[in-house]
Short mmCIF file of C-alpha atoms in Angstrom, two decimals:
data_model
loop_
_atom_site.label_atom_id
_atom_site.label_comp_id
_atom_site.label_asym_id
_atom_site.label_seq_id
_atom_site.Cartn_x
_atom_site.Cartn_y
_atom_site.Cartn_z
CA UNK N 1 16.51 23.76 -50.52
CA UNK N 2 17.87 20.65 -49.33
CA UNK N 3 16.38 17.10 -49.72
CA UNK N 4 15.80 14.60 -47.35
CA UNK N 5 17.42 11.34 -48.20
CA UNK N 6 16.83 9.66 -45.61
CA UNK N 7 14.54 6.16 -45.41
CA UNK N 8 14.39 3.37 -44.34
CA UNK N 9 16.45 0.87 -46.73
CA UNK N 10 16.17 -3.33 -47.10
CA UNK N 11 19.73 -4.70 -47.73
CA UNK N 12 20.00 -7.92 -49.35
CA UNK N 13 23.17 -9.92 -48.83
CA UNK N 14 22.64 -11.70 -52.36
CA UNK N 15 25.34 -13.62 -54.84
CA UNK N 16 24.74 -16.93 -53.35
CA UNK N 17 23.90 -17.54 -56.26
CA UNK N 18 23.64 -14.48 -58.28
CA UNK N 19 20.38 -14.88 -59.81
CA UNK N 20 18.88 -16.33 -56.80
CA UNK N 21 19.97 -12.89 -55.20
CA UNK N 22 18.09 -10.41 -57.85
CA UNK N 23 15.35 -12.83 -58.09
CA UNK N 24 14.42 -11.96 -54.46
CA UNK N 25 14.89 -8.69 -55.33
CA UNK N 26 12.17 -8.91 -58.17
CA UNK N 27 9.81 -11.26 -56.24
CA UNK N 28 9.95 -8.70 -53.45
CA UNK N 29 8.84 -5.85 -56.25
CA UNK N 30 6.26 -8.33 -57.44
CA UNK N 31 4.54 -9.33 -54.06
CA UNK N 32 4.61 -5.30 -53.21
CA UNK N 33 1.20 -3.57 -53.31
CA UNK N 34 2.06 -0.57 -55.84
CA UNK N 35 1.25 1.17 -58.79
CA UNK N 36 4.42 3.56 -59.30
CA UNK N 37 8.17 3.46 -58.43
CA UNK N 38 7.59 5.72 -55.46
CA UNK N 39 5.51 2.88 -53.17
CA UNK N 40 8.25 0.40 -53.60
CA UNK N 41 11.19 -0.83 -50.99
CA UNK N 42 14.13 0.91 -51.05
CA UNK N 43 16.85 -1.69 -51.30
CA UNK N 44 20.44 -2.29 -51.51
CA UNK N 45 21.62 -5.31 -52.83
CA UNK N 46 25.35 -6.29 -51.80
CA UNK N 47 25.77 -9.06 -54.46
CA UNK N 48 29.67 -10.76 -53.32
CA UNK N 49 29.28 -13.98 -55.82
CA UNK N 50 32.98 -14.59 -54.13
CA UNK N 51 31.78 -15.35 -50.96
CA UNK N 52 32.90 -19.03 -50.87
CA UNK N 53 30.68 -22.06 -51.06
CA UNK N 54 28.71 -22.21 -48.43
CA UNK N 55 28.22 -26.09 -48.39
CA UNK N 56 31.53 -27.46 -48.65
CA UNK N 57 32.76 -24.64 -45.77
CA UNK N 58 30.20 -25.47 -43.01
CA UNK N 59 31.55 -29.51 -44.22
CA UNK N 60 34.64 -28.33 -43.63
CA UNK N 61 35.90 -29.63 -46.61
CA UNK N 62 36.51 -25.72 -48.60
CA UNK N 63 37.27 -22.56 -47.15
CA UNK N 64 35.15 -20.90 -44.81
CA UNK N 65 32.45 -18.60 -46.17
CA UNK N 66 31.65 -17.20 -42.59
CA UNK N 67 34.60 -13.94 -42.77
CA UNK N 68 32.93 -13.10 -46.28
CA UNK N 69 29.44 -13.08 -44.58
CA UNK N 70 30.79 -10.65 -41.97
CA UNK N 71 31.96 -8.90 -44.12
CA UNK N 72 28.55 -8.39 -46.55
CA UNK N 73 26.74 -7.94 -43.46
CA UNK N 74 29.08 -5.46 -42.69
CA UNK N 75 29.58 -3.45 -45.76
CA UNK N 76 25.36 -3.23 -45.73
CA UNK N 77 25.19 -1.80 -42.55
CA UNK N 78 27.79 0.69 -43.46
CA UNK N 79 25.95 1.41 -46.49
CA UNK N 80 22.43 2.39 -44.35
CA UNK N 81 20.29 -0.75 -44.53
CA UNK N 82 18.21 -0.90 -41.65
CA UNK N 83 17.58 -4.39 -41.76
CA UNK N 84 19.24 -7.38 -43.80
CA UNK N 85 17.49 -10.69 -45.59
CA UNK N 86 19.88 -13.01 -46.77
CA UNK N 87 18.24 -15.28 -49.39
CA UNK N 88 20.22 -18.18 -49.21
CA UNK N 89 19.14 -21.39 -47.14
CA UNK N 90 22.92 -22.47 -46.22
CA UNK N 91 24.43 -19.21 -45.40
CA UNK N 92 21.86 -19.27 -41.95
CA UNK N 93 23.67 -21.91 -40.36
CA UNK N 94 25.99 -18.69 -39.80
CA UNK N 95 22.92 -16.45 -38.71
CA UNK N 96 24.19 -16.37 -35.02
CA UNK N 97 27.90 -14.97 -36.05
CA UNK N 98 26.32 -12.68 -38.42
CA UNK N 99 23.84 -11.61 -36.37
CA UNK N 100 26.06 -10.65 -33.98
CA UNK N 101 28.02 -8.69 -36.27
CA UNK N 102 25.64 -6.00 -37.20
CA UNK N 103 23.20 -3.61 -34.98
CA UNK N 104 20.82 -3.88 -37.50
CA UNK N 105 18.21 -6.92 -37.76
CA UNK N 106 18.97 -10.23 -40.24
CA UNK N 107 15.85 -11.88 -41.02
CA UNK N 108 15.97 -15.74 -40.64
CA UNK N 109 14.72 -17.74 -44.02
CA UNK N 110 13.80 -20.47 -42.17
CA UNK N 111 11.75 -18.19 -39.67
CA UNK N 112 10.06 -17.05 -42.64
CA UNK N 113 9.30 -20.11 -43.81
CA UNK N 114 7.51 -21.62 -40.67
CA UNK N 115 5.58 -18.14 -40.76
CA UNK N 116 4.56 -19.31 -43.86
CA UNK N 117 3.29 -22.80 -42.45
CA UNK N 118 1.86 -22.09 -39.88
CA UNK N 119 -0.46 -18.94 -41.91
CA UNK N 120 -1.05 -21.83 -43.79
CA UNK N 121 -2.21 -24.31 -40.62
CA UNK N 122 0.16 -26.99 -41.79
CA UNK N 123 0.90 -28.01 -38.05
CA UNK N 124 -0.13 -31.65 -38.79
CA UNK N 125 0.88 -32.05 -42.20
CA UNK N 126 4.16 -33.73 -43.15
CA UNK N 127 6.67 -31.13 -44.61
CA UNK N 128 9.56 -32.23 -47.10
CA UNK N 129 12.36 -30.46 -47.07
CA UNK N 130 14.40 -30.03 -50.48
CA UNK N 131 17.65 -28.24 -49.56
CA UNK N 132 21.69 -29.00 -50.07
CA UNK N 133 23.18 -31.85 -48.44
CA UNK N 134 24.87 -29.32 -45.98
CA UNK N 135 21.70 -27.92 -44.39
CA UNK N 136 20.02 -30.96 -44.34
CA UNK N 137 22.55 -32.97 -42.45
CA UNK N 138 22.90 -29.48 -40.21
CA UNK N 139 19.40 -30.05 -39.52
CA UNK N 140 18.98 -26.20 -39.38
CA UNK N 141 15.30 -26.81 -40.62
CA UNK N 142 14.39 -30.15 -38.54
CA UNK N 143 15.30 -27.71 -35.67
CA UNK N 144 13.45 -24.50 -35.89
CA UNK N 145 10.45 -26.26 -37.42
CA UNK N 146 10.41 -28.38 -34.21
CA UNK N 147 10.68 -25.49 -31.88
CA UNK N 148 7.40 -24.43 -33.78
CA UNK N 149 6.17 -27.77 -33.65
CA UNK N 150 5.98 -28.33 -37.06
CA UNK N 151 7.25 -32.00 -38.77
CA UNK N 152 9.65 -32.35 -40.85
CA UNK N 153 10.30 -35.09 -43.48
CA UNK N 154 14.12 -35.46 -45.03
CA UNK N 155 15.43 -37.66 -47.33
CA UNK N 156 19.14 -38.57 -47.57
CA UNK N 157 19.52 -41.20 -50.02
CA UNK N 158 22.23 -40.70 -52.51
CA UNK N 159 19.38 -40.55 -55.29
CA UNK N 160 17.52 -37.69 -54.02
CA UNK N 161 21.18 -35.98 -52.97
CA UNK N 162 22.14 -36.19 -56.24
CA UNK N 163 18.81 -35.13 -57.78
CA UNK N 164 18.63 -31.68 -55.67
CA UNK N 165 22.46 -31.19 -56.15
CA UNK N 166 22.18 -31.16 -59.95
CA UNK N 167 18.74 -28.89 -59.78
CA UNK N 168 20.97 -26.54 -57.66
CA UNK N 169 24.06 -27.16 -59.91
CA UNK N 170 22.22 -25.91 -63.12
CA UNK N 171 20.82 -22.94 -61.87
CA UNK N 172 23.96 -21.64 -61.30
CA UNK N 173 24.97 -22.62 -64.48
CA UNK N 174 22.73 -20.41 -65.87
CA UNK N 175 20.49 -23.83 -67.43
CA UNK N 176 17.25 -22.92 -65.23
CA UNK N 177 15.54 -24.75 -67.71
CA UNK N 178 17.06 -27.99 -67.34
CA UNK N 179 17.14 -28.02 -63.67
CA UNK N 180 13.48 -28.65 -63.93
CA UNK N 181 13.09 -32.39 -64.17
CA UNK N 182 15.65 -33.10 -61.20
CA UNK N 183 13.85 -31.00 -59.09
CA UNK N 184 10.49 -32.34 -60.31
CA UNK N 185 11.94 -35.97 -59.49
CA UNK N 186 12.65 -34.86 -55.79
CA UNK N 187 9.26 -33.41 -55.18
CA UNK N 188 8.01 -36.65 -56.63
CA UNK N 189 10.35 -38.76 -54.03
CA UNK N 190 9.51 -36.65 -50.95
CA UNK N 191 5.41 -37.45 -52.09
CA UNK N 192 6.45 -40.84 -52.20
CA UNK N 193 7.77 -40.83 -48.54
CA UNK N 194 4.24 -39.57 -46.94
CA UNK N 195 4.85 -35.85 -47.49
CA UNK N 196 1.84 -33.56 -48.22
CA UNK N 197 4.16 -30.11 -48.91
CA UNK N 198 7.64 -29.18 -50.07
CA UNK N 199 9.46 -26.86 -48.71
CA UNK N 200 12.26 -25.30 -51.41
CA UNK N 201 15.04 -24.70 -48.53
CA UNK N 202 17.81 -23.57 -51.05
CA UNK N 203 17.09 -20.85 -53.17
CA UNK N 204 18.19 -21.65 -56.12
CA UNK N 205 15.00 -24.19 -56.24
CA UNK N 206 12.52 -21.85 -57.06
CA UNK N 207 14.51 -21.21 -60.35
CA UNK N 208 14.32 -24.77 -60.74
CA UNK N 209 10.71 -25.02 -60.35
CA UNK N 210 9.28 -21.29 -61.97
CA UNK N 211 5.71 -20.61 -61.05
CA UNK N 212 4.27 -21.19 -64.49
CA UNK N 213 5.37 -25.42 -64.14
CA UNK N 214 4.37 -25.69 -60.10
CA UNK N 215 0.72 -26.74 -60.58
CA UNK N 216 1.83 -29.67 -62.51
CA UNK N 217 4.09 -31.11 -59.60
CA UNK N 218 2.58 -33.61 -57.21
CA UNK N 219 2.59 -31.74 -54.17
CA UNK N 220 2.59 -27.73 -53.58
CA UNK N 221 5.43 -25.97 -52.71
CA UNK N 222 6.50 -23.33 -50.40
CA UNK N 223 8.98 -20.92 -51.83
CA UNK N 224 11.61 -19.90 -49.46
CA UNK N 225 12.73 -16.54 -51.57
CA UNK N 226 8.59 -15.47 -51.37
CA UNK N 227 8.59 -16.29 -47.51
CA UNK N 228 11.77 -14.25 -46.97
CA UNK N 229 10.63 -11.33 -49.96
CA UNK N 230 7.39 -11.48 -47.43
CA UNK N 231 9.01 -11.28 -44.44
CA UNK N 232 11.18 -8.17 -45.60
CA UNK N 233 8.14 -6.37 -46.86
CA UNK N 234 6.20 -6.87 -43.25
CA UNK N 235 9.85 -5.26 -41.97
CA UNK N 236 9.82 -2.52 -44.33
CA UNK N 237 5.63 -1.63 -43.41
CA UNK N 238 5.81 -2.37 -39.62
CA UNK N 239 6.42 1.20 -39.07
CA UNK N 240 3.56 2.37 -41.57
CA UNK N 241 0.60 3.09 -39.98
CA UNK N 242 -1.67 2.32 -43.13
CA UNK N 243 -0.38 -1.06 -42.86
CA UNK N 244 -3.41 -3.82 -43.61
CA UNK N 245 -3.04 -6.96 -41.86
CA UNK N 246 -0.96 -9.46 -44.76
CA UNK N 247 -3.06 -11.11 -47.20
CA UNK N 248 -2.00 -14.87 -47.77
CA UNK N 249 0.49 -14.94 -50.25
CA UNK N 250 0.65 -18.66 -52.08
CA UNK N 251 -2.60 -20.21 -53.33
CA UNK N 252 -2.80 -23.54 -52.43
CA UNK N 253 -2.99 -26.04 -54.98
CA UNK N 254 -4.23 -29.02 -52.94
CA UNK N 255 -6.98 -29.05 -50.18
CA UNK N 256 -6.24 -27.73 -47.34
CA UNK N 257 -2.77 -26.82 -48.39
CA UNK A 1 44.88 -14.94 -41.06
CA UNK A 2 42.88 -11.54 -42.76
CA UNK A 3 41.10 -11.89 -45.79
CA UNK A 4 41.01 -9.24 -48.28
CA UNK A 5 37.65 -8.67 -49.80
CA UNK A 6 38.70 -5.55 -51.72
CA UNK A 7 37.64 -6.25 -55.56
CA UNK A 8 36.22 -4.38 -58.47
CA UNK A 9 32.03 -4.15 -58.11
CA UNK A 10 29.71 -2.34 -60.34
CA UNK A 11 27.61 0.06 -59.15
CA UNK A 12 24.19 0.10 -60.34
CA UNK A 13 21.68 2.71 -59.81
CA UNK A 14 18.27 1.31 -59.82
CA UNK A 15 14.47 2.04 -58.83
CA UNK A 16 13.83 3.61 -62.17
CA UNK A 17 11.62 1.54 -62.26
CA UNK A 18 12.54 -1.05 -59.42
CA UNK A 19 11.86 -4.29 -62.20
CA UNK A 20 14.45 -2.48 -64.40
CA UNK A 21 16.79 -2.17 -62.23
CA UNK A 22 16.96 -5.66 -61.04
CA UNK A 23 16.12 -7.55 -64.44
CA UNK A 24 19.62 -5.59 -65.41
CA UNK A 25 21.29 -7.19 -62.74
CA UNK A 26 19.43 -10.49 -64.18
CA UNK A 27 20.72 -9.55 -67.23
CA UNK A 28 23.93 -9.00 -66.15
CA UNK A 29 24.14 -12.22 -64.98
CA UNK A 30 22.88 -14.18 -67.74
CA UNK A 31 24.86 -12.44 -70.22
CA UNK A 32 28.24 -13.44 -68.01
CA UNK A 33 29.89 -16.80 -68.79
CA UNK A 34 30.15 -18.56 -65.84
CA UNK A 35 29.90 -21.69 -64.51
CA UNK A 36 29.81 -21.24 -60.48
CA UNK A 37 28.86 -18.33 -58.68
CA UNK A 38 32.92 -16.67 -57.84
CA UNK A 39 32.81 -16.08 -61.37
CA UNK A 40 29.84 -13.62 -61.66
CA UNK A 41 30.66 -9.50 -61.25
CA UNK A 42 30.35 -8.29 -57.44
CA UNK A 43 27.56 -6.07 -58.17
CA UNK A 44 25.94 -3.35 -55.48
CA UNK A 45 22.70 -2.13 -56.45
CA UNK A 46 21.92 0.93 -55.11
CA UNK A 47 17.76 0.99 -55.71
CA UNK A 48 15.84 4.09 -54.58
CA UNK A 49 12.21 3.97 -56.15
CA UNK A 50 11.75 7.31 -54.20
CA UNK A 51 13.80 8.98 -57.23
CA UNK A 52 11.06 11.19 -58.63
CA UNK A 53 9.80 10.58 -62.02
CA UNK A 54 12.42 11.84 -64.64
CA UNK A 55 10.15 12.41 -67.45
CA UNK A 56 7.70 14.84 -65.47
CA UNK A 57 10.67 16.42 -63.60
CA UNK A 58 12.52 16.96 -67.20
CA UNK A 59 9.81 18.62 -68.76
CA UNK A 60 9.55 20.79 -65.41
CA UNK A 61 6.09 19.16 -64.90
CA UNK A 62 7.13 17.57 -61.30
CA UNK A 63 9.86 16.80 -58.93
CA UNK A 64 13.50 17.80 -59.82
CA UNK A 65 14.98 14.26 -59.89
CA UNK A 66 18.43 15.33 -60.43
CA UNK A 67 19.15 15.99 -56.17
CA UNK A 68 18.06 12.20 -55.91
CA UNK A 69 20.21 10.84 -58.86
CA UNK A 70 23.32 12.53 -57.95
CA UNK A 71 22.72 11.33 -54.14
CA UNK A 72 22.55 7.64 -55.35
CA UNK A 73 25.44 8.19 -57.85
CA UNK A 74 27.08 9.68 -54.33
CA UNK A 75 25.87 6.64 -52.12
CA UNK A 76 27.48 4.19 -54.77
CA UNK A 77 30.58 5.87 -55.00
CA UNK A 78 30.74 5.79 -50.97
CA UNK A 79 29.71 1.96 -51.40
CA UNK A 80 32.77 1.07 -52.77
CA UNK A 81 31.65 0.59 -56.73
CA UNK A 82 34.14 1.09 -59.49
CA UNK A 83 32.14 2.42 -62.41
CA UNK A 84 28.26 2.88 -62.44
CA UNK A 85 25.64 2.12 -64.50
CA UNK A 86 22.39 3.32 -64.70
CA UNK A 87 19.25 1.06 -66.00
CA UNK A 88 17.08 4.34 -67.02
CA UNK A 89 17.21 5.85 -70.16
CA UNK A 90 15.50 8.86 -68.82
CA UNK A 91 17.71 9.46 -66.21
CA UNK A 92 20.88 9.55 -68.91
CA UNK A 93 19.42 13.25 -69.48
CA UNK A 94 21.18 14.19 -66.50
CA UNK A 95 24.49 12.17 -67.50
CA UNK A 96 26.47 15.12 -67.05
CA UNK A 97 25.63 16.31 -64.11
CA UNK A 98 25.89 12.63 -62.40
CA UNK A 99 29.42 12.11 -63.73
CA UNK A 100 30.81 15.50 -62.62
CA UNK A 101 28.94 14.58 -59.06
CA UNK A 102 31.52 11.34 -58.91
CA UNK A 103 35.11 10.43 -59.85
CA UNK A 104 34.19 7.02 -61.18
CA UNK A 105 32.72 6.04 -64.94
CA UNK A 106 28.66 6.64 -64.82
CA UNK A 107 28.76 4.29 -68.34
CA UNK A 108 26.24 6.11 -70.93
CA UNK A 109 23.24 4.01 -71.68
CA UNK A 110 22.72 5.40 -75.11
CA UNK A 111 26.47 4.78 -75.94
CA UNK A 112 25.95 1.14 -75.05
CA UNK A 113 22.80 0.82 -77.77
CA UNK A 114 24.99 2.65 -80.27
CA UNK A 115 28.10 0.23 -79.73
CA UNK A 116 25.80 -2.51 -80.37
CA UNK A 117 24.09 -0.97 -83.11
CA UNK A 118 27.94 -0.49 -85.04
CA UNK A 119 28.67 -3.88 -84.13
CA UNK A 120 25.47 -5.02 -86.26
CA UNK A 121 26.73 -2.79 -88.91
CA UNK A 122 23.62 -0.90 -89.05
CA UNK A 123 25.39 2.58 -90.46
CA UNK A 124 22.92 2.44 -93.24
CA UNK A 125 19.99 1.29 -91.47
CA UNK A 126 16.95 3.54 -90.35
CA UNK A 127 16.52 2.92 -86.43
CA UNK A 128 13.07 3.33 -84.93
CA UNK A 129 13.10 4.70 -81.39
CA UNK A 130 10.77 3.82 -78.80
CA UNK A 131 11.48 6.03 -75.32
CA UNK A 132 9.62 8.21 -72.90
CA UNK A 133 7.98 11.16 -74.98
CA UNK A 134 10.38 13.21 -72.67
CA UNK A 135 13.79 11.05 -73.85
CA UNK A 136 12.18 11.68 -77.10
CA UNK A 137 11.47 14.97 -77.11
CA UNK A 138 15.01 15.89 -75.47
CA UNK A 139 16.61 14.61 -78.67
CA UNK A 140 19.27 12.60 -76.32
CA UNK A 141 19.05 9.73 -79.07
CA UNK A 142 18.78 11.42 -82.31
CA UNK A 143 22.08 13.55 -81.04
CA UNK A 144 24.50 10.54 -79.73
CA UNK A 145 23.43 8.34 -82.72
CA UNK A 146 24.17 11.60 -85.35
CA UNK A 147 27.08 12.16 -83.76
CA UNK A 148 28.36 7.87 -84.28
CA UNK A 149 26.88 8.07 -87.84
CA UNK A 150 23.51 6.32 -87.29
CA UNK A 151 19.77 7.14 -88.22
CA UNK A 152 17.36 7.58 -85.66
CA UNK A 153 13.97 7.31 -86.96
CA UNK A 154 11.08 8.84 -84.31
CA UNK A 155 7.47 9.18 -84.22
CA UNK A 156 5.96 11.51 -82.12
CA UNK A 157 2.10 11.21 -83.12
CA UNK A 158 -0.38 11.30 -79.83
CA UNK A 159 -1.49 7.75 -80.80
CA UNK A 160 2.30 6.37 -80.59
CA UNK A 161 3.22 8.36 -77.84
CA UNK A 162 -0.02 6.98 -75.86
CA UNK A 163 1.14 3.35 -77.04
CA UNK A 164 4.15 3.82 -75.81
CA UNK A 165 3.57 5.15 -72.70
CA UNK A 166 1.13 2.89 -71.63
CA UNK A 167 3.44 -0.25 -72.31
CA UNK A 168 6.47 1.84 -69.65
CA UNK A 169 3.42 2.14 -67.68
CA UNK A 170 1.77 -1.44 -67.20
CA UNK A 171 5.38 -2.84 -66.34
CA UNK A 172 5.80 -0.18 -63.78
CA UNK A 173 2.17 -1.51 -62.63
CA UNK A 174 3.63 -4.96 -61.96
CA UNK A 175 1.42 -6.12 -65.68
CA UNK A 176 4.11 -6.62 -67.60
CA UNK A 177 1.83 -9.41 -69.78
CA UNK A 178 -0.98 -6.90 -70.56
CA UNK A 179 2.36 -4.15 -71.83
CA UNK A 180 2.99 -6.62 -74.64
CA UNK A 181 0.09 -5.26 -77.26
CA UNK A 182 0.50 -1.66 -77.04
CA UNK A 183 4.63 -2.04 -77.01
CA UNK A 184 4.42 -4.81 -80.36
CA UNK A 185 1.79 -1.93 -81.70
CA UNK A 186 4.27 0.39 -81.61
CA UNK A 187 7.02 -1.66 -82.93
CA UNK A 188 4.61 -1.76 -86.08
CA UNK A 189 4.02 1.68 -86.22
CA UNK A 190 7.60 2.23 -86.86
CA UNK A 191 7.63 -0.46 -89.18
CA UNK A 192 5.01 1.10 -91.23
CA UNK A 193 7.67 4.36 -90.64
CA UNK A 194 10.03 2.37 -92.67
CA UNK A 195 12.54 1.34 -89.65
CA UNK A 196 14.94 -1.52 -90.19
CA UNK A 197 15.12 -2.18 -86.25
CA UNK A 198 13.68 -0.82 -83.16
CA UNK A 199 15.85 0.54 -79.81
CA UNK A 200 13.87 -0.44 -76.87
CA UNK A 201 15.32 2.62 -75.35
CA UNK A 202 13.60 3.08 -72.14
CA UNK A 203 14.22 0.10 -69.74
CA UNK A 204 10.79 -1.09 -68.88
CA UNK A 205 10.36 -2.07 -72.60
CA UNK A 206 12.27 -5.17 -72.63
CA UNK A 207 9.88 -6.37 -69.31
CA UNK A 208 7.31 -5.57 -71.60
CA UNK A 209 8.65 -7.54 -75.23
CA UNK A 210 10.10 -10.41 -72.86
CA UNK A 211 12.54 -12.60 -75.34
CA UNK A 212 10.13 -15.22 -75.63
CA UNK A 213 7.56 -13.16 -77.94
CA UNK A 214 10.51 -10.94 -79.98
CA UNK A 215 10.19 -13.35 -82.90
CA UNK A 216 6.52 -12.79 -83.24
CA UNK A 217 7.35 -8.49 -83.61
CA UNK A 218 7.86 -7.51 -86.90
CA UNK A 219 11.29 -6.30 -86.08
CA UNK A 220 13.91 -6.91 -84.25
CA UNK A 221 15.08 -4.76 -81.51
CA UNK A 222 17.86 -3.75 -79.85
CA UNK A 223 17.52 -3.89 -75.74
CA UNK A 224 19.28 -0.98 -74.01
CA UNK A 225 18.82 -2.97 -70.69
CA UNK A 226 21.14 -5.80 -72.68
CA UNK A 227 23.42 -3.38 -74.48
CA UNK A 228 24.37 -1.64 -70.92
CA UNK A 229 24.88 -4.99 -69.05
CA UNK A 230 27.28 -6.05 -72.39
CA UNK A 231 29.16 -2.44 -71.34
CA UNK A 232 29.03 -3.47 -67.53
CA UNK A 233 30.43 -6.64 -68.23
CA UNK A 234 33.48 -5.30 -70.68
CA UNK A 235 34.38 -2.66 -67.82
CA UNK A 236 34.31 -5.31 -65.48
CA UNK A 237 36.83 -7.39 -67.77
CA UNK A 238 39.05 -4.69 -69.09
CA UNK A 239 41.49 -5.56 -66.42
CA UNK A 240 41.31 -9.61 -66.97
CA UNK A 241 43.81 -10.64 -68.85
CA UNK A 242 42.19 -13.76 -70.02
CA UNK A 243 39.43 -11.02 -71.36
CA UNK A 244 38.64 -13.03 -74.84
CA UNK A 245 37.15 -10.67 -77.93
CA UNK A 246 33.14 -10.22 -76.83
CA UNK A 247 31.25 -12.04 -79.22
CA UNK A 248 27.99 -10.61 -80.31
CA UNK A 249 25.45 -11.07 -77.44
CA UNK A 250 22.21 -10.98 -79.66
CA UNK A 251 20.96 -13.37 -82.88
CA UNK A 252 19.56 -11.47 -85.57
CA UNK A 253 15.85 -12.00 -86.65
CA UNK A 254 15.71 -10.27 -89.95
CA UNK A 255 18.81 -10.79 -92.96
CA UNK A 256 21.50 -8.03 -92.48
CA UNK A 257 19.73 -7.23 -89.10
#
């Protein structure tokens, strides 16, 4: 008798940061419909914590993550992933090169995210955008959420810089915990500024702000590791015939949010 | 100029369930001291939640599992990973077979709970062993610890065995909360046995005692899914040669414990 091992497998290009790589991995398990092992996404998670930082090589000013991105992209289509999700924010502003390195699809974060918005009929609300420096001044969100015709609302005073730097910082130190109250602050400055929804456009923000704490921030937030984890799973079911139209995934916390 | 991206990554075979397997790549990471994200392990984890269930296919109730843990043992190796680990207790019934099916370490879960359990000096302690009735019944614990000197102490009543199960089986149900009672139940039922300490020793256990609550149990236990990453992370080191002695990775909640 021989077994078929054949399926069809998510890869995950994960390590930037570590834990922001295996917690997509476990918020894709969680927002999966299942009741036993056998109904959930096969996944392989390439997890290259070397791949330089992504920030400081797009600003020129480190070396240049984008051969190490080929190269995970790479080394998960050679392993038999049939798509790829990338859950980090920054590493997109390579999603062309990569792209273009593999036959296999790479799902765009900030695609998933204006999915997201728009499920959510945010196309007149003002969006704040919490991400590193680097994508913000790339204005890799501003962009795509225009071509959708959605608004959104940066800030780039040193203050709130700083703030989201040291949230980020401190999740990959391991110190979740403490990144809390920086990344509070920021949601607190984007309310400040007009903005009715913040969009957590680095993943290491989510650790920053855990589920359990988000209903005492000002404004609601939408997670850019669930949009992505959401995205993948409507990848993985497309070719599943019992597939059920997707069932909102965030409850809002604000009217008509 | 050509990079190389060559490096030493641990393999880890996952699925069993899919939570385990990625809260030991958590693990992993949170147990590594690091300050930025080059400093974590390259991990690849392989997770196949198609793997049929090892109990039922043990016990010759269900699916031979054993074609599907060899393939992922085979996939990893292909991958590129240096040494494997495996975050299934179950699964380590077939330990023999996987490691002949490879030319790279498969580490042995059960090994890594009895290191930890020598390092604690617990030679004259009597452990309590909560597992799958199948790991149980198999007598994979009670051998290995014999074998190192150490006193496995099992129940095997329907009520415990129940307990048990339905704790592995609420975490596999994404309701790891509700698993709490009927795991802490039958950490008190081998308390009442006269253990000193409990092995958690199938891998959805610690999902269902998270940290947070092991103070209120009325002993302490010994994670397998935190022994194994502390074995992961000393394979991964034994070639540093800044590699510093490990220092013990858990704090003791009981005198002598």
């Amino acid at each position: 008798m021989t077994t078929d091992f054949s399926g069809r497998f998510l890869g995950v290009l994960g390590g930037m940061g570590p834990l922001a790589g295996t917690y997509f991995v476990q918020r894709l398990i969680a927002l999966t419909p299942a009741t036993r092992d056998q109904e959930h996404v096969p996944t392989i998670l390439w997890s290259d914590p070397r791949i330089p930082e992504r920030p400081a090589g797009f600003e020129r000013r480190g070396e240049d993550p984008l051969p190490w991105l080929i190269n995970g992209v790479s080394q998960l289509t050679r392993c038999g992933a049939g798509a790829i999700a990338i859950p980090c924010n920054t590493a997109h502003l390579w999603h062309e090169q990569m792209s273009a390195a593999t036959n296999i699809p790479v799902l765009h974060i900030v695609g998933s995210v204006c999915e997201e918005l728009q499920r959510r009929h945010l196309q007149n609300a003002s969006i704040g955008l919490m991400a590193t420096a680097a994508t913000t001044r790339a204005g890799m969100y501003q962009r795509i959420m225009a071509r959708d015709g959605l608004r959104c609302l940066v800030s780039q005073t040193p203050e709130f810089e700083r703030l989201c730097a040291q949230a980020i910082d401190l999740v990959k130190r391991n110190q979740a915990d403490a990144a809390f109250d920086a990344a509070a602050k920021c949601v607190e400055m984007l309310a400040d500024l007009g903005a009715d929804v913040v969009v957590l456009g680095c993943t290491e923000l989510p650790l920053a702000l855990p589920y359990a704490r988000r209903t005492s921030l000002r404004l609601p937030v939408i997670d850019s590791i669930d949009t992505l984890a959401s995205s993948a799973l409507r990848w993985w079911r497309q070719s599943d015939p019992h597939d059920a139209p997707f069932a909102p995934l965030h409850t809002a916390s604000k009217p008509g949010v």
